Amino acid sequence: MSNAVVFDAYGTLYDIQSVADITEDAFPGYGEIITQVWRIKQLEYTWLRSLMGRYQDFAAVTRDSLAYTLRMLGLVYENEAFERVIEKYLHLDLYPDATVALTALKPRKLAILSNGSPDMLNALVRNSGLDRLLDATISVDAKKIFKPSPAAYELIGEKLGTAPHEVLFVSSNPWDVAEAKSFGLNVAWIERVTPEAMAMACVENELMAPLTMFKAIRTQMDELGFAPDHSVRSLSELPGIA
């Protein structure tokens, strides 16, 4: 049994697609494309800033990637609309099975390790009620470099006092899974989209929707030489393997 279970936040415990309603409300007709390009650029900016040695926290990255997206689409906007969309990142929806799954995993130590900045994560955890279940909310800001840098995963042992083999790390993001496994953690991948479903979605439509494109490039296991120890379809399966 693992002594600790550590979760990625965005896309794992919290549904990043839950920003879609607010993006559509703020920019009618553009909600889906904004949602998907924003997330793609948000991730790219974390990797680019890490490689460039030009760290800015995730709050800045999130704002910059949204600004890129709106500029790319040629959208003119008031500051109020921009801030309203950004604010949703402090109120993302939990996946429906998250609270029950975390409750069932006690008395193990439970934590989040996320690219999110401390202020963003603390607000998100508090707003969703997970502060009552988590023993730690760990931000990569302490290392000034984003996942999947190995330095980010060192924070787990530093904060929880655990060795890598004592930890089950949980993420839906394949790039996160690959480095967590490379680092020596036990890893569970939340495989919410099967390869079969993904292949079918890609061939069934003459034009690929933005959400389908996002899933195609961000939800399937990457060819990086590291596979998860466990592949599950939902958070509710975790108590059976932890």
Tab-separated table of C-alpha atoms in Angstrom:
chain	number	residue	atom	x	y	z
A	1	MET	CA	0.000	0.000	0.000
A	2	SER	CA	1.254	3.485	-0.837
A	3	ASN	CA	2.017	5.820	2.057
A	4	ALA	CA	0.954	8.836	0.005
A	5	VAL	CA	-1.147	9.572	-3.051
A	6	VAL	CA	-0.213	12.722	-4.952
A	7	PHE	CA	-2.431	14.186	-7.651
A	8	ASP	CA	-1.917	16.489	-10.563
A	9	ALA	CA	-4.554	19.224	-10.396
A	10	TYR	CA	-5.502	20.522	-13.849
A	11	GLY	CA	-7.213	17.851	-15.921
A	12	THR	CA	-6.872	15.234	-13.181
A	13	LEU	CA	-8.873	16.441	-10.183
A	14	TYR	CA	-10.229	19.560	-11.894
A	15	ASP	CA	-11.957	19.621	-15.269
A	16	ILE	CA	-10.175	22.194	-17.428
A	17	GLN	CA	-13.011	21.942	-19.955
A	18	SER	CA	-15.289	23.588	-17.370
A	19	VAL	CA	-14.004	26.967	-18.592
A	20	ALA	CA	-15.947	26.454	-21.840
A	21	ASP	CA	-19.224	27.961	-20.642
A	22	ILE	CA	-17.581	31.186	-19.485
A	23	THR	CA	-15.482	31.525	-22.649
A	24	GLU	CA	-18.598	31.084	-24.786
A	25	ASP	CA	-20.529	33.559	-22.662
A	26	ALA	CA	-17.772	36.159	-22.917
A	27	PHE	CA	-17.061	35.537	-26.619
A	28	PRO	CA	-20.185	34.071	-28.267
A	29	GLY	CA	-19.395	31.677	-31.081
A	30	TYR	CA	-15.742	31.339	-30.063
A	31	GLY	CA	-16.007	29.468	-26.771
A	32	GLU	CA	-14.783	26.077	-27.942
A	33	ILE	CA	-11.807	27.288	-29.960
A	34	ILE	CA	-10.751	29.657	-27.164
A	35	THR	CA	-10.945	26.884	-24.581
A	36	GLN	CA	-8.779	24.468	-26.551
A	37	VAL	CA	-6.139	26.862	-27.932
A	38	TRP	CA	-5.835	28.526	-24.520
A	39	ARG	CA	-5.000	25.213	-22.832
A	40	ILE	CA	-2.613	24.132	-25.586
A	41	LYS	CA	-0.686	27.410	-25.399
A	42	GLN	CA	-0.788	27.393	-21.586
A	43	LEU	CA	1.066	24.068	-21.552
A	44	GLU	CA	3.448	25.148	-24.306
A	45	TYR	CA	4.362	28.288	-22.402
A	46	THR	CA	5.258	26.265	-19.294
A	47	TRP	CA	7.606	24.108	-21.330
A	48	LEU	CA	9.057	27.004	-23.304
A	49	ARG	CA	9.708	29.099	-20.199
A	50	SER	CA	11.365	26.137	-18.494
A	51	LEU	CA	13.639	25.523	-21.487
A	52	MET	CA	14.412	29.225	-21.853
A	53	GLY	CA	15.223	29.618	-18.157
A	54	ARG	CA	12.684	32.469	-18.055
A	55	TYR	CA	10.280	31.320	-15.370
A	56	GLN	CA	7.090	33.211	-14.701
A	57	ASP	CA	4.446	31.666	-12.480
A	58	PHE	CA	1.381	29.855	-13.772
A	59	ALA	CA	-0.869	32.837	-13.175
A	60	ALA	CA	1.226	34.853	-15.640
A	61	VAL	CA	1.393	31.941	-18.077
A	62	THR	CA	-2.382	31.538	-17.939
A	63	ARG	CA	-2.934	35.212	-18.688
A	64	ASP	CA	-0.364	35.287	-21.486
A	65	SER	CA	-1.792	32.190	-23.174
A	66	LEU	CA	-5.319	33.620	-23.065
A	67	ALA	CA	-4.052	36.929	-24.491
A	68	TYR	CA	-2.344	34.997	-27.311
A	69	THR	CA	-5.541	33.080	-28.055
A	70	LEU	CA	-7.750	36.155	-28.245
A	71	ARG	CA	-5.205	38.019	-30.365
A	72	MET	CA	-4.837	35.039	-32.703
A	73	LEU	CA	-8.607	35.022	-33.230
A	74	GLY	CA	-8.681	38.781	-33.809
A	75	LEU	CA	-11.076	39.347	-30.903
A	76	VAL	CA	-11.388	42.811	-29.395
A	77	TYR	CA	-12.384	42.699	-25.729
A	78	GLU	CA	-12.846	44.750	-22.612
A	79	ASN	CA	-10.674	44.065	-19.589
A	80	GLU	CA	-13.775	42.974	-17.638
A	81	ALA	CA	-14.413	40.095	-20.062
A	82	PHE	CA	-10.769	39.002	-19.888
A	83	GLU	CA	-10.766	39.001	-16.077
A	84	ARG	CA	-14.062	37.142	-15.923
A	85	VAL	CA	-12.613	34.322	-18.001
A	86	ILE	CA	-9.371	34.236	-15.986
A	87	GLU	CA	-11.342	34.094	-12.725
A	88	LYS	CA	-12.825	30.738	-13.738
A	89	TYR	CA	-9.424	29.120	-13.133
A	90	LEU	CA	-10.031	29.702	-9.418
A	91	HIS	CA	-13.392	27.951	-9.642
A	92	LEU	CA	-12.826	25.003	-11.954
A	93	ASP	CA	-15.266	22.129	-11.558
A	94	LEU	CA	-14.074	19.050	-9.729
A	95	TYR	CA	-14.550	15.787	-11.555
A	96	PRO	CA	-17.681	14.232	-10.040
A	97	ASP	CA	-15.839	11.310	-8.433
A	98	ALA	CA	-12.948	13.337	-6.976
A	99	THR	CA	-14.209	14.008	-3.452
A	100	VAL	CA	-15.451	10.457	-2.880
A	101	ALA	CA	-12.200	8.983	-4.212
A	102	LEU	CA	-10.000	11.156	-1.996
A	103	THR	CA	-12.123	10.384	1.051
A	104	ALA	CA	-11.745	6.655	0.373
A	105	LEU	CA	-7.951	6.987	0.127
A	106	LYS	CA	-7.547	8.204	3.696
A	107	PRO	CA	-5.612	7.692	5.993
A	108	ARG	CA	-2.840	7.912	3.388
A	109	LYS	CA	-1.211	11.301	2.968
A	110	LEU	CA	-2.954	13.126	0.144
A	111	ALA	CA	-1.448	16.005	-1.798
A	112	ILE	CA	-1.522	17.942	-5.038
A	113	LEU	CA	1.626	18.615	-7.073
A	114	SER	CA	0.796	21.167	-9.718
A	115	ASN	CA	2.201	23.749	-12.086
A	116	GLY	CA	-0.331	26.151	-10.593
A	117	SER	CA	0.938	29.141	-8.649
A	118	PRO	CA	0.367	29.033	-4.861
A	119	ASP	CA	-2.368	31.677	-4.922
A	120	MET	CA	-4.217	29.939	-7.754
A	121	LEU	CA	-4.005	26.512	-6.140
A	122	ASN	CA	-4.914	27.645	-2.656
A	123	ALA	CA	-7.989	29.445	-3.969
A	124	LEU	CA	-9.003	26.508	-6.155
A	125	VAL	CA	-8.613	23.956	-3.360
A	126	ARG	CA	-10.506	26.151	-0.908
A	127	ASN	CA	-13.304	26.951	-3.343
A	128	SER	CA	-13.815	23.274	-4.173
A	129	GLY	CA	-13.658	22.062	-0.562
A	130	LEU	CA	-10.631	19.808	-1.074
A	131	ASP	CA	-8.744	21.706	1.628
A	132	ARG	CA	-10.573	19.450	4.110
A	133	LEU	CA	-9.010	16.330	2.578
A	134	LEU	CA	-5.529	17.324	1.417
A	135	ASP	CA	-2.447	17.232	3.621
A	136	ALA	CA	-0.484	19.467	1.249
A	137	THR	CA	-0.925	21.567	-1.858
A	138	ILE	CA	2.464	21.713	-3.557
A	139	SER	CA	3.302	24.239	-6.265
A	140	VAL	CA	6.286	24.001	-8.579
A	141	ASP	CA	6.783	27.700	-7.848
A	142	ALA	CA	9.088	26.606	-5.025
A	143	LYS	CA	11.554	25.357	-7.674
A	144	LYS	CA	10.828	28.060	-10.275
A	145	ILE	CA	10.487	25.463	-13.022
A	146	PHE	CA	7.465	23.622	-14.386
A	147	LYS	CA	6.661	19.949	-14.682
A	148	PRO	CA	7.907	17.762	-16.242
A	149	SER	CA	11.283	18.926	-14.915
A	150	PRO	CA	12.569	16.328	-12.407
A	151	ALA	CA	13.132	19.196	-9.950
A	152	ALA	CA	9.368	19.637	-9.679
A	153	TYR	CA	8.826	16.041	-8.561
A	154	GLU	CA	11.542	16.369	-5.902
A	155	LEU	CA	9.092	18.580	-4.028
A	156	ILE	CA	6.961	15.546	-3.129
A	157	GLY	CA	9.657	14.015	-0.943
A	158	GLU	CA	10.707	17.380	0.419
A	159	LYS	CA	7.172	18.269	1.500
A	160	LEU	CA	5.826	14.860	2.538
A	161	GLY	CA	9.009	13.148	3.759
A	162	THR	CA	8.457	10.194	1.429
A	163	ALA	CA	10.682	8.186	-0.875
A	164	PRO	CA	9.545	7.879	-4.507
A	165	HIS	CA	8.590	4.200	-4.153
A	166	GLU	CA	6.230	5.081	-1.296
A	167	VAL	CA	4.148	7.410	-3.470
A	168	LEU	CA	1.375	6.761	-5.955
A	169	PHE	CA	1.295	9.686	-8.373
A	170	VAL	CA	-1.934	10.236	-10.286
A	171	SER	CA	-2.326	12.252	-13.481
A	172	SER	CA	-4.439	12.318	-16.625
A	173	ASN	CA	-1.667	14.119	-18.530
A	174	PRO	CA	0.573	11.661	-20.438
A	175	TRP	CA	3.634	13.954	-20.348
A	176	ASP	CA	3.219	14.189	-16.552
A	177	VAL	CA	2.862	10.415	-16.258
A	178	ALA	CA	6.050	9.822	-18.270
A	179	GLU	CA	8.292	11.999	-16.092
A	180	ALA	CA	6.719	10.844	-12.827
A	181	LYS	CA	7.546	7.257	-13.816
A	182	SER	CA	11.030	8.279	-14.980
A	183	PHE	CA	11.551	9.949	-11.596
A	184	GLY	CA	10.800	6.668	-9.798
A	185	LEU	CA	7.267	7.206	-8.559
A	186	ASN	CA	4.516	4.620	-8.819
A	187	VAL	CA	2.127	6.083	-11.361
A	188	ALA	CA	-1.560	5.772	-12.168
A	189	TRP	CA	-2.800	7.268	-15.424
A	190	ILE	CA	-6.401	8.427	-15.615
A	191	GLU	CA	-7.165	7.343	-19.168
A	192	ARG	CA	-10.400	9.188	-19.793
A	193	VAL	CA	-10.236	8.773	-23.585
A	194	THR	CA	-9.387	5.343	-24.997
A	195	PRO	CA	-7.304	5.017	-28.185
A	196	GLU	CA	-10.269	3.321	-29.859
A	197	ALA	CA	-12.622	6.194	-29.028
A	198	MET	CA	-10.003	8.718	-30.132
A	199	ALA	CA	-9.409	6.986	-33.460
A	200	MET	CA	-13.139	6.788	-34.115
A	201	ALA	CA	-13.630	10.488	-33.322
A	202	CYS	CA	-10.859	11.429	-35.746
A	203	VAL	CA	-12.213	9.466	-38.707
A	204	GLU	CA	-15.950	9.964	-38.236
A	205	ASN	CA	-15.937	13.684	-39.054
A	206	GLU	CA	-14.709	15.404	-42.186
A	207	LEU	CA	-13.737	18.437	-40.101
A	208	MET	CA	-12.067	17.932	-36.725
A	209	ALA	CA	-13.602	19.952	-33.899
A	210	PRO	CA	-11.221	21.896	-31.608
A	211	LEU	CA	-11.996	19.617	-28.644
A	212	THR	CA	-11.265	16.519	-30.737
A	213	MET	CA	-7.954	18.007	-31.829
A	214	PHE	CA	-7.073	18.810	-28.229
A	215	LYS	CA	-7.838	15.241	-27.175
A	216	ALA	CA	-5.788	13.877	-30.055
A	217	ILE	CA	-2.627	15.709	-29.036
A	218	ARG	CA	-3.002	15.800	-25.255
A	219	THR	CA	-4.911	12.740	-23.983
A	220	GLN	CA	-3.053	9.763	-25.466
A	221	MET	CA	0.074	8.201	-23.963
A	222	ASP	CA	3.216	9.720	-25.426
A	223	GLU	CA	6.056	7.750	-27.010
A	224	LEU	CA	8.658	8.665	-24.401
A	225	GLY	CA	9.673	5.210	-23.195
A	226	PHE	CA	7.850	5.311	-19.851
A	227	ALA	CA	4.500	3.668	-19.179
A	228	PRO	CA	2.311	4.012	-16.080
A	229	ASP	CA	2.063	1.228	-13.525
A	230	HIS	CA	-1.719	1.441	-13.637
A	231	SER	CA	-4.225	2.697	-16.184
A	232	VAL	CA	-7.698	3.468	-14.881
A	233	ARG	CA	-10.700	5.160	-16.416
A	234	SER	CA	-11.714	7.278	-13.419
A	235	LEU	CA	-10.615	8.525	-10.008
A	236	SER	CA	-13.081	6.190	-8.367
A	237	GLU	CA	-10.870	3.200	-9.300
A	238	LEU	CA	-7.880	4.487	-7.323
A	239	PRO	CA	-8.722	3.046	-3.864
A	240	GLY	CA	-8.483	-0.426	-5.416
A	241	ILE	CA	-4.868	0.045	-6.519
A	242	ALA	CA	-3.399	2.425	-3.918
